Short mmCIF file of C-alpha atoms and ligand atoms in Angstrom, two decimals:
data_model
loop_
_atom_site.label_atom_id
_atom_site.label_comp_id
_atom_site.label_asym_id
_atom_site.label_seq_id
_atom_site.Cartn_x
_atom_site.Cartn_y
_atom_site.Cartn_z
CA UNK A 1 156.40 59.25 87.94
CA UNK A 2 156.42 59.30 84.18
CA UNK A 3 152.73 59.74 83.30
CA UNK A 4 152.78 62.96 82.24
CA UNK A 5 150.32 65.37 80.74
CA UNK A 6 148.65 63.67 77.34
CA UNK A 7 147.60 65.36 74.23
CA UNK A 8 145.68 62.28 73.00
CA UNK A 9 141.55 63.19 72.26
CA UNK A 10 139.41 61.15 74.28
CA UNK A 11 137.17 58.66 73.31
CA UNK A 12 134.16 59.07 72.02
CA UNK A 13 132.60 55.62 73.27
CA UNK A 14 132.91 54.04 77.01
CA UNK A 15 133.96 51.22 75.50
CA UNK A 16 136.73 52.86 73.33
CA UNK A 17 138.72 53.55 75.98
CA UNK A 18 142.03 53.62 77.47
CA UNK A 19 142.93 56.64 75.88
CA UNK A 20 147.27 56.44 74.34
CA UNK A 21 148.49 57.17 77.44
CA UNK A 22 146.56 53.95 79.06
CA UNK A 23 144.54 56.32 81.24
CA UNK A 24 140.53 55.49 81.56
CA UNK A 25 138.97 59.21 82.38
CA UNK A 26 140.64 59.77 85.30
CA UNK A 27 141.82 56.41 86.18
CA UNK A 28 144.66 54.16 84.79
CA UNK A 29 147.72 55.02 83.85
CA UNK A 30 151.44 53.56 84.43
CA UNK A 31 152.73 55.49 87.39
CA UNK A 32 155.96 53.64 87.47
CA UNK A 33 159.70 53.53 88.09
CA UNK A 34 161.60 55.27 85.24
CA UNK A 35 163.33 51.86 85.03
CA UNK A 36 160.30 50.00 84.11
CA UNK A 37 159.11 52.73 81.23
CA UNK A 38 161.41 50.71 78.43
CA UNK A 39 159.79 47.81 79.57
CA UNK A 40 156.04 48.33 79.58
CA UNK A 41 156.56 50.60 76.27
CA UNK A 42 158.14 46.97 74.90
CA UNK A 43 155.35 44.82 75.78
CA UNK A 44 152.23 47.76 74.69
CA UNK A 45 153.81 47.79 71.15
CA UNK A 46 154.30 43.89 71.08
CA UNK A 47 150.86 43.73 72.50
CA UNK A 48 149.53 46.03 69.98
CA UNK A 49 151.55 44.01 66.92
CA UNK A 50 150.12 40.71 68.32
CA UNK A 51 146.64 41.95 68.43
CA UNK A 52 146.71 42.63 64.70
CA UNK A 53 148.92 39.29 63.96
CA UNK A 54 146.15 36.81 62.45
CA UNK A 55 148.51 34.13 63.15
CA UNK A 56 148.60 34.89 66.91
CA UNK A 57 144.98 34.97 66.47
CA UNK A 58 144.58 31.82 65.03
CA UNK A 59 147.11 30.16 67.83
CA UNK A 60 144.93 31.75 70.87
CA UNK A 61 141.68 30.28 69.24
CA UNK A 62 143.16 26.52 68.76
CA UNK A 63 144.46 26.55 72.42
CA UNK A 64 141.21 28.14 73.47
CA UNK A 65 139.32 25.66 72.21
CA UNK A 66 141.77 22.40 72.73
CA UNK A 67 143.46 23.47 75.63
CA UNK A 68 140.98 25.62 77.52
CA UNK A 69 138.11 24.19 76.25
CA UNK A 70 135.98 26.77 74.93
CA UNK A 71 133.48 28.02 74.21
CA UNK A 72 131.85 27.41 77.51
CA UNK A 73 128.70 26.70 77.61
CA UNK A 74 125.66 28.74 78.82
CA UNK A 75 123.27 27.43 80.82
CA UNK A 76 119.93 27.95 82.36
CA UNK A 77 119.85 27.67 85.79
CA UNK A 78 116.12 26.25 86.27
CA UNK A 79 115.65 25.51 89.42
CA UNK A 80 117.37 28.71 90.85
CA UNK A 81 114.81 30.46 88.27
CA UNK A 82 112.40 28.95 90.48
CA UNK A 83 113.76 29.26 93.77
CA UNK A 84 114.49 33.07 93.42
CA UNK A 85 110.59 33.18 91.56
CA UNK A 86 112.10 36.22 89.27
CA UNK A 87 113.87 36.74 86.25
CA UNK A 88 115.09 33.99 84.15
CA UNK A 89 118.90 33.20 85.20
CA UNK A 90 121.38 31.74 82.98
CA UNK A 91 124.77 31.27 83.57
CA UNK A 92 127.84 31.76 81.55
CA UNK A 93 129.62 28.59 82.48
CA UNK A 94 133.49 29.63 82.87
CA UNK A 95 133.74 27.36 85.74
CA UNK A 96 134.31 24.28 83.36
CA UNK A 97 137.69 25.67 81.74
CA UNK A 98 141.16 23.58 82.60
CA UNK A 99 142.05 24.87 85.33
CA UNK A 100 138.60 25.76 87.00
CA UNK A 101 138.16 29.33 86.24
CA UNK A 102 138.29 32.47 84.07
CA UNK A 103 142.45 33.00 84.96
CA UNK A 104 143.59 30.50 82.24
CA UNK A 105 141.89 32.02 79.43
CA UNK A 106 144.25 35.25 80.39
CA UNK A 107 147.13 33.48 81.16
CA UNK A 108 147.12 31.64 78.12
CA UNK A 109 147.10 34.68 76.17
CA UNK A 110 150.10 36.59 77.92
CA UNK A 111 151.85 33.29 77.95
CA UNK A 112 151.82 32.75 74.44
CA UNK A 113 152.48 36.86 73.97
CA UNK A 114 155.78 36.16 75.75
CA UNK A 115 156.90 33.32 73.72
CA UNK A 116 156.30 35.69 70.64
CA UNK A 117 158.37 38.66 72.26
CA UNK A 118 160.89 35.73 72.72
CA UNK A 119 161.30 35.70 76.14
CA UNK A 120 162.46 32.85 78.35
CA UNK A 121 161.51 33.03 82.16
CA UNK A 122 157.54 33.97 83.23
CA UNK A 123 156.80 35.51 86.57
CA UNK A 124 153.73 35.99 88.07
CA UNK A 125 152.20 37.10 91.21
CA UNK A 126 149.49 35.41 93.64
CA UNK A 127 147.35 35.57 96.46
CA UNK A 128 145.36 32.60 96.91
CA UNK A 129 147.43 30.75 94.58
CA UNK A 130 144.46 30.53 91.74
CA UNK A 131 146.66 32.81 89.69
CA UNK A 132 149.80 31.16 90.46
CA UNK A 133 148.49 27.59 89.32
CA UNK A 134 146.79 29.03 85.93
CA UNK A 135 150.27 30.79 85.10
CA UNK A 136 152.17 27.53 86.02
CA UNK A 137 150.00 25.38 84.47
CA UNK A 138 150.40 27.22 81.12
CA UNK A 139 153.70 28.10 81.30
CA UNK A 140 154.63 24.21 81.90
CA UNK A 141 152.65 23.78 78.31
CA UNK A 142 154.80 25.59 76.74
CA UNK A 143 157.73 24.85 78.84
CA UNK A 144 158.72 27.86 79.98
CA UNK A 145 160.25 28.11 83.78
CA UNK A 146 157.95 29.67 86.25
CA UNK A 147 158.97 32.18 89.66
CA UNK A 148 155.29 33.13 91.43
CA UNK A 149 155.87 35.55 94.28
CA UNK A 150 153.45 34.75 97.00
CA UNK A 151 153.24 36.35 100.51
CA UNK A 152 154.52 34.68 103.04
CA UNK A 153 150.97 34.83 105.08
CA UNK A 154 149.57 33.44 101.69
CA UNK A 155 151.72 30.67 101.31
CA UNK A 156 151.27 28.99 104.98
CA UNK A 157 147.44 29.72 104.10
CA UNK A 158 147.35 27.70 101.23
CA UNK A 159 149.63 24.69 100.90
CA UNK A 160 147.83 22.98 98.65
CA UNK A 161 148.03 25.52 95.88
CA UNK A 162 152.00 26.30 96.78
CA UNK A 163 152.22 22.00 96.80
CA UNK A 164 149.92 22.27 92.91
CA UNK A 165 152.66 25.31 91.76
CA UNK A 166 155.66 23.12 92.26
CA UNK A 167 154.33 19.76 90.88
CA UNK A 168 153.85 22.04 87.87
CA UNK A 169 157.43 23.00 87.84
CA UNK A 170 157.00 26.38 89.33
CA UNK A 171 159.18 27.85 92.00
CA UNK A 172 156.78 29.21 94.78
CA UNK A 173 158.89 32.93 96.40
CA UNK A 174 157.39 33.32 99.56
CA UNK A 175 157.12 37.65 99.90
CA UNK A 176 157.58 38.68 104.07
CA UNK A 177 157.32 42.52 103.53
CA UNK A 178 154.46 44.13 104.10
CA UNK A 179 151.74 42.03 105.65
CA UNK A 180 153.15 38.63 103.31
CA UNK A 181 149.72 39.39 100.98
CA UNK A 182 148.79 39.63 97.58
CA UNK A 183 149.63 43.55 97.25
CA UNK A 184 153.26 42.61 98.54
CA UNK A 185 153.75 39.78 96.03
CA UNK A 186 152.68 42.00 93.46
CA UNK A 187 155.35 44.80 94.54
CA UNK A 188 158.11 42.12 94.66
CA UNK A 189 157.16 41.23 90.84
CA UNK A 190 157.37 44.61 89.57
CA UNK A 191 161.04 44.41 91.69
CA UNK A 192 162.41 41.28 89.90
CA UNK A 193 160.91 42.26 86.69
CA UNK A 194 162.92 46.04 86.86
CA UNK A 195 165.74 43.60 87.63
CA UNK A 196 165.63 41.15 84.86
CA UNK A 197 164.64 43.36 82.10
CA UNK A 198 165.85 41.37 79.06
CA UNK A 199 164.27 37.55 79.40
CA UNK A 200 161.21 37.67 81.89
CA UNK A 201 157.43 38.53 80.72
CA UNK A 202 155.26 39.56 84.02
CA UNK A 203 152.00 37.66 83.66
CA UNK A 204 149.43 39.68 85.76
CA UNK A 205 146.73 38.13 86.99
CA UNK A 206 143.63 40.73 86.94
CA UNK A 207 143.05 44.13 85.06
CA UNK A 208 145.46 46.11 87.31
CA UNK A 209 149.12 46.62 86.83
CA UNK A 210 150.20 49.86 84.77
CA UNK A 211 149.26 50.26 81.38
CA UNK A 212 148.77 48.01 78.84
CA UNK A 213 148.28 45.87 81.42
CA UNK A 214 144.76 46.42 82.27
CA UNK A 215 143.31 46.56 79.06
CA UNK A 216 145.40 43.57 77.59
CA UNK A 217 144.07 41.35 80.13
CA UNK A 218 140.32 43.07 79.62
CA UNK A 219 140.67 42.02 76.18
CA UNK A 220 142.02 38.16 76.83
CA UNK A 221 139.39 37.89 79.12
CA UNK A 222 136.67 39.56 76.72
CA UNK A 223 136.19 36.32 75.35
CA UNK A 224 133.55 35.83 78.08
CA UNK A 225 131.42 38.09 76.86
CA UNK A 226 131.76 37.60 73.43
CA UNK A 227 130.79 34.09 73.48
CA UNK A 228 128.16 34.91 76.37
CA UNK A 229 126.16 37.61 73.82
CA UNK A 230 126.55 35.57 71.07
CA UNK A 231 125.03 32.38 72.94
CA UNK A 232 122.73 34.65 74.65
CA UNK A 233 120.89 36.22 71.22
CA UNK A 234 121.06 32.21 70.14
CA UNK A 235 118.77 31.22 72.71
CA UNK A 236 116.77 34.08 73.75
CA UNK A 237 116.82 35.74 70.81
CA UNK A 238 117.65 38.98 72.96
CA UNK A 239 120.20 40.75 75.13
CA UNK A 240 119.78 40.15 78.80
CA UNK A 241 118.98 42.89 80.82
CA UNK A 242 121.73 42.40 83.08
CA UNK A 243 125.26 40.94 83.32
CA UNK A 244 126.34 40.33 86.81
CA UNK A 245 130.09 39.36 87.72
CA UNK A 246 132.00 39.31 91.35
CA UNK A 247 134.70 41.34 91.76
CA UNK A 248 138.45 40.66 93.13
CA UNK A 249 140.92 42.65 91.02
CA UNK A 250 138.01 42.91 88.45
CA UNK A 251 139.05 40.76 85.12
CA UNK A 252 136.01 38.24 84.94
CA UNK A 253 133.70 40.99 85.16
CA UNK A 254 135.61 43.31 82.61
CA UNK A 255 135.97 40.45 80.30
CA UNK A 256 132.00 39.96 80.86
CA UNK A 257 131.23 43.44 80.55
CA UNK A 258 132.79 44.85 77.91
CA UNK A 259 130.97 43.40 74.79
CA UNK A 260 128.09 44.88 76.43
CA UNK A 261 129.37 48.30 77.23
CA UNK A 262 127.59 49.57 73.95
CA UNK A 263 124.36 48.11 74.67
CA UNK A 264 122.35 50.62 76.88
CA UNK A 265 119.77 48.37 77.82
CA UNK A 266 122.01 46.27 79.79
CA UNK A 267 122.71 46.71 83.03
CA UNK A 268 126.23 45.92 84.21
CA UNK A 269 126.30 45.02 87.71
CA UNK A 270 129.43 44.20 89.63
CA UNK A 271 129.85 42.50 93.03
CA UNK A 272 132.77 43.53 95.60
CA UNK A 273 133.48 41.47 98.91
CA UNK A 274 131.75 43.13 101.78
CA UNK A 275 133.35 40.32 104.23
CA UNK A 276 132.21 40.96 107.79
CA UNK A 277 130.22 43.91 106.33
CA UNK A 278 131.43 47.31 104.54
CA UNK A 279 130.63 49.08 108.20
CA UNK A 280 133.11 47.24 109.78
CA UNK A 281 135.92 47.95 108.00
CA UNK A 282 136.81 44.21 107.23
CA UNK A 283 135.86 43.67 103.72
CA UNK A 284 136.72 44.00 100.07
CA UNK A 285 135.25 46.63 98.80
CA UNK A 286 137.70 49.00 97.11
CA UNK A 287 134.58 50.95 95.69
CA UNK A 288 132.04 50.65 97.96
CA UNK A 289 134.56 51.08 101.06
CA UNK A 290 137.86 52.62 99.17
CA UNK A 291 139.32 56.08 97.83
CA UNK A 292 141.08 56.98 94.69
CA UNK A 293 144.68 56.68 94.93
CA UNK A 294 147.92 55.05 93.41
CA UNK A 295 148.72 51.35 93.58
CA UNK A 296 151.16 48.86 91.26
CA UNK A 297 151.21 51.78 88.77
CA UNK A 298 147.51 52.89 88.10
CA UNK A 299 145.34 55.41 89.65
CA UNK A 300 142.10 53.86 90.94
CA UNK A 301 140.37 53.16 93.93
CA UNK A 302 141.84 51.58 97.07
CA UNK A 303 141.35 50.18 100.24
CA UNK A 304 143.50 53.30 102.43
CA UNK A 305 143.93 54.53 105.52
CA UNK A 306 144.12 58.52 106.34
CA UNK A 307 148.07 58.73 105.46
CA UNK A 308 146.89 57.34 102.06
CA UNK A 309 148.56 53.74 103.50
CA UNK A 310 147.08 50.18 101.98
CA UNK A 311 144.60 48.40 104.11
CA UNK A 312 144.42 44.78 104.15
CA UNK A 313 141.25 43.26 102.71
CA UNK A 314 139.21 41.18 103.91
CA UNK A 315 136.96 38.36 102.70
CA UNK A 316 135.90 34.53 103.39
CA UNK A 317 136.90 34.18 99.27
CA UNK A 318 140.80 34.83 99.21
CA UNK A 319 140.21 35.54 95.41
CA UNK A 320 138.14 38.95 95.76
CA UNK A 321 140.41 40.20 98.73
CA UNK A 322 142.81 42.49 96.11
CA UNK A 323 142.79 46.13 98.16
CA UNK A 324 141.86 47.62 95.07
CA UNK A 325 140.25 47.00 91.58
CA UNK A 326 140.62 47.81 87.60
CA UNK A 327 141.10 51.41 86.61
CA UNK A 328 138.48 50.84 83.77
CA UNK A 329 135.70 49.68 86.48
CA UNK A 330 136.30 53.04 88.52
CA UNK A 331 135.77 54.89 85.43
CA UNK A 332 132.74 52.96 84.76
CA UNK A 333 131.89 53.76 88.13
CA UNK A 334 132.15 57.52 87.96
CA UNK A 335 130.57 57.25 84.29
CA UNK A 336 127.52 55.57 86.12
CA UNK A 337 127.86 53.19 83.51
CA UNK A 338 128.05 49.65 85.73
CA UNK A 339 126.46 49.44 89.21
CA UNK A 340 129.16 47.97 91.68
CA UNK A 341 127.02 46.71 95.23
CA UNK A 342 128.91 44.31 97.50
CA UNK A 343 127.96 41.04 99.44
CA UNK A 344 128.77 39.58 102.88
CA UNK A 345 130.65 36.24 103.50
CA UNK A 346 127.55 35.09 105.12
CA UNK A 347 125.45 35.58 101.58
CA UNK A 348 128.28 33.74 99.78
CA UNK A 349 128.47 30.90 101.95
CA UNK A 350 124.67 30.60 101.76
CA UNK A 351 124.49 31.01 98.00
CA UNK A 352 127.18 28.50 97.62
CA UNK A 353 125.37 25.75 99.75
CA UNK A 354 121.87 26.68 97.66
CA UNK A 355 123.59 26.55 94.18
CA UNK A 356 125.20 22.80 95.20
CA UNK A 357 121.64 21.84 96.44
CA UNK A 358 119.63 23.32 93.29
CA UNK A 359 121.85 22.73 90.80
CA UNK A 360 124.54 20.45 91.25
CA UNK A 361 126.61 22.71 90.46
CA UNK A 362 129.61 23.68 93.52
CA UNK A 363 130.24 27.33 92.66
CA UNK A 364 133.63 28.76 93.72
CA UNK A 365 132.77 31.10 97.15
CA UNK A 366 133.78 34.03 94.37
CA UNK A 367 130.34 33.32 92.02
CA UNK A 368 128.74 32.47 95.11
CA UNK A 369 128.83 36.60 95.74
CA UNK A 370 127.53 37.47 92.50
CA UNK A 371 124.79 34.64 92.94
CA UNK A 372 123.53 36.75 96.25
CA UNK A 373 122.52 39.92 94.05
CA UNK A 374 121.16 37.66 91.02
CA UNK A 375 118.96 36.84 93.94
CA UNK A 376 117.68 40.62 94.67
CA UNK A 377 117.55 40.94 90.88
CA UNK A 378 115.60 38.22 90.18
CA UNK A 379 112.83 39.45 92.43
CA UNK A 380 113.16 43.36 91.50
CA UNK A 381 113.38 42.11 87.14
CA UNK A 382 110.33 40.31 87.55
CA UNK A 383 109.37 37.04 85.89
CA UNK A 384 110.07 38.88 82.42
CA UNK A 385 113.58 39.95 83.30
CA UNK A 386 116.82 38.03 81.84
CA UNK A 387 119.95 37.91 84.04
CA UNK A 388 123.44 36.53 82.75
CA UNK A 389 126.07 35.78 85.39
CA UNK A 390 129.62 34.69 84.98
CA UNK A 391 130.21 31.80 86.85
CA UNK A 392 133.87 32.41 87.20
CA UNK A 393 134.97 29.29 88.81
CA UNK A 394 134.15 25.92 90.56
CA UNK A 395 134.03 25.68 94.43
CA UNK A 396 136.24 21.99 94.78
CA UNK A 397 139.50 24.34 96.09
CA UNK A 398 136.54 25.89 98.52
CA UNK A 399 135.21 22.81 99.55
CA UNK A 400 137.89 22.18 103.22
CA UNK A 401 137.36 25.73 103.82
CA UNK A 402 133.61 25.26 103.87
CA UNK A 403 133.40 22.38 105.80
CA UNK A 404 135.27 24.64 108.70
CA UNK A 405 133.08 27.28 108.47
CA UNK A 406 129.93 24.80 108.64
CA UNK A 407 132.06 23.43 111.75
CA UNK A 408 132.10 20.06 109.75
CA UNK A 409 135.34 18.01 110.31
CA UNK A 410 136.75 16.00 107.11
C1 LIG B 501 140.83 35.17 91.02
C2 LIG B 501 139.40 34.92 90.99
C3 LIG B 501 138.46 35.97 91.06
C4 LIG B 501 138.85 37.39 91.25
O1 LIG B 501 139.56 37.96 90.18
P1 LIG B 501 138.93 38.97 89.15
O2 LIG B 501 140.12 39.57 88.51
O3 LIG B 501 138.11 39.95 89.88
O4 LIG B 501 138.10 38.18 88.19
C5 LIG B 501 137.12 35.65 91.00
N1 LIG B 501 136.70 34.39 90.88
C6 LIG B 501 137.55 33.36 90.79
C7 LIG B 501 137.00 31.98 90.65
C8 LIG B 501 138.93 33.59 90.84
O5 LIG B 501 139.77 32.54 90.76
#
């Protein structure tokens, strides 16, 4: 443990934080290995150079924008306006980036953070695989070979994403400890990373990890919310009065949220996984459901049992079921800054099915959480309210999955 006591002042602002040590309030930190210290004390100060590099700048925007394809559009969802018959909804359209999601516009910028440190080998964790194929895809731009460690459980769950990974010249580890999940994949990274100090870059794939971790990938994924407020003030000429984002590890909402942090009068809600429901223990909600406690170097909250042991998560999305979440959205939390609540599978599966019918537009089963509360909100906002919601990512990779569960054969 080498997060010791910090003499750093704190903050003034919410949104100013981590403090120098990485820590958010209580939460954060880099609780690693001694071994590891060199390295994540490497990456924070070439993380910190490249921040302030307006060349590095200039190389994110132009693969944002021709890569990517940003900005993303936002979009007034009309008929779900009318459905709901509450506030005016408008989504920020993140769904139509290469790749089908928010994870690309993060990947992109570790990615091209590695090449400038001048390392040669990427690595990269995944559950579902959505991670995997955003790191693979990117690191096959810029031709850079690709390990993603993937438990074992994971990868005879989801061939076609292991199948997408090596077509994209990644080599797919499958991870048997633990329960061959997500939170074993992402210890076997932080092992092979320990153990290959000098030419691999870990690309993490949501705003956990130890410190700079969560805040670099906060800040790659700000772009979200940037655009969002800036489009937003375009075309309604104010803020909404409430940003909504689901909730895995936590990096689409972050990346929402934080160019709002500042402005009181919006409301920051987040959505967690509440699977079979938060009463019966199978779900995803690290907040709603977890304690604070220590996990792939930072302290937040977790999914644990009494002995302080990780519980599997559950939920019908395999991207939200991360056993715990961002350090930054636990001190947001306890700051009673953003409101975290939590939906069912059954809401997402319904939401998904109305958003295809209303507006022809297949949200993944991740949005499709977030789309459940927009629904609540809508009615308690009233027909003056404004609600912004990140739709994070398109439902095609969802689509055999749903058929099952609507006991349709394809
Ligand atoms: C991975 C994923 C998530 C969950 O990750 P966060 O870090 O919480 O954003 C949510 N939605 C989609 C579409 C994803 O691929």
């Amino acid at each position: 443990m080498s997060d010791t006591a910090s003499v750093d002042p704190r903050p003034n602002a919410l949104s100013a934080w981590p403090d120098a040590k990485g820590r958010f309030g209580d939460f954060g930190g880099r609780y690693v290995a001694e071994t590891l210290m060199p390295l994540i004390l490497d990456l924070e100060q070439a993380y910190e150079d490249a921040k302030r590099d307006v060349n590095f700048r200039a190389q994110m925007d132009e693969f944002l924008r021709d890569y990517v394809g940003k900005p993303s559009a936002l979009y007034y969802a009309e008929r779900l306006t009318e459905h709901f018959g509450g506030a005016k909804i408008w989504f920020k359209r993140d769904e139509l980036n290469h790749t089908g999601s928010h994870k690309v516009n993060n990947c992109l910028g570790q990615v091209l953070l590695a090449k400038r440190m001048g390392k040669t080998r990427i690595i990269a964790e995944t559950g579902a695989g959505q991670h995997g194929v955003a790191t693979a895809t990117v690191a096959a731009r810029f031709g850079l070979p690709c390990t993603v460690f993937m438990g074992a459980t994971d990868v005879a769950r989801q061939a076609p994403n292991v199948f997408r990974m090596k077509l994209l010249g990644a080599e797919v580890v499958p991870v048997s400890s633990g329960t061959g999940t997500l939170k074993d994949a992402m210890n076997e990274a932080l092992r092979d990373w320990v153990t290959n100090v000098t030419d691999t870059f870990y690309v993490i794939g949501t705003v956990a990890g130890p410190h700079p971790y969560p805040a670099m990938v906060r800040d790659f994924q700000s772009i979200i919310g940037r655009e969002a407020r800036e489009q937003f003030l375009e075309r309604e000429g104010r803020l909404p009065d409430a940003a909504v984002a689901c909730i895995g590890g936590g990096s689409n909402a972050m990346g929402l949220f934080h160019p709002f942090i500042e402005d009181e009068s919006v409301r920051l809600i987040g959505v967690e996984a509440a699977g079979h429901g938060i009463e019966t223990g199978e779900h995803a909600a690290s907040l709603k459901g977890g304690k604070p406690g220590i996990l792939h170097g930072n302290k937040t909250y977790l999914l644990q049992d009494d002995d302080g042991q990780i519980i599997d998560a559950h939920s019908i999305s395999a991207g939200l079921d991360y056993p715990g979440i961002g350090p930054e959205h636990a001190f947001l939390h306890d700051a009673k800054r953003a409101e975290y609540v939590s939906a069912t599978d059954k809401e997402a599966l319904e939401m998904f099915q109305l958003c295809t019918q209303l507006e022809g537009i297949i949200p993944a089963l991740e949005p499709a959480h977030a789309l459940a509360r927009v629904r609540d909100l809508a009615g308690e906002l009233g027909k003056d309210g404004l609600i912004l919601m990140n739709m994070c990512g398109r439902g095609d990779k969802d689509v055999p999955q749903v058929a099952e569960m609507l006991g349709v054969e394809l």
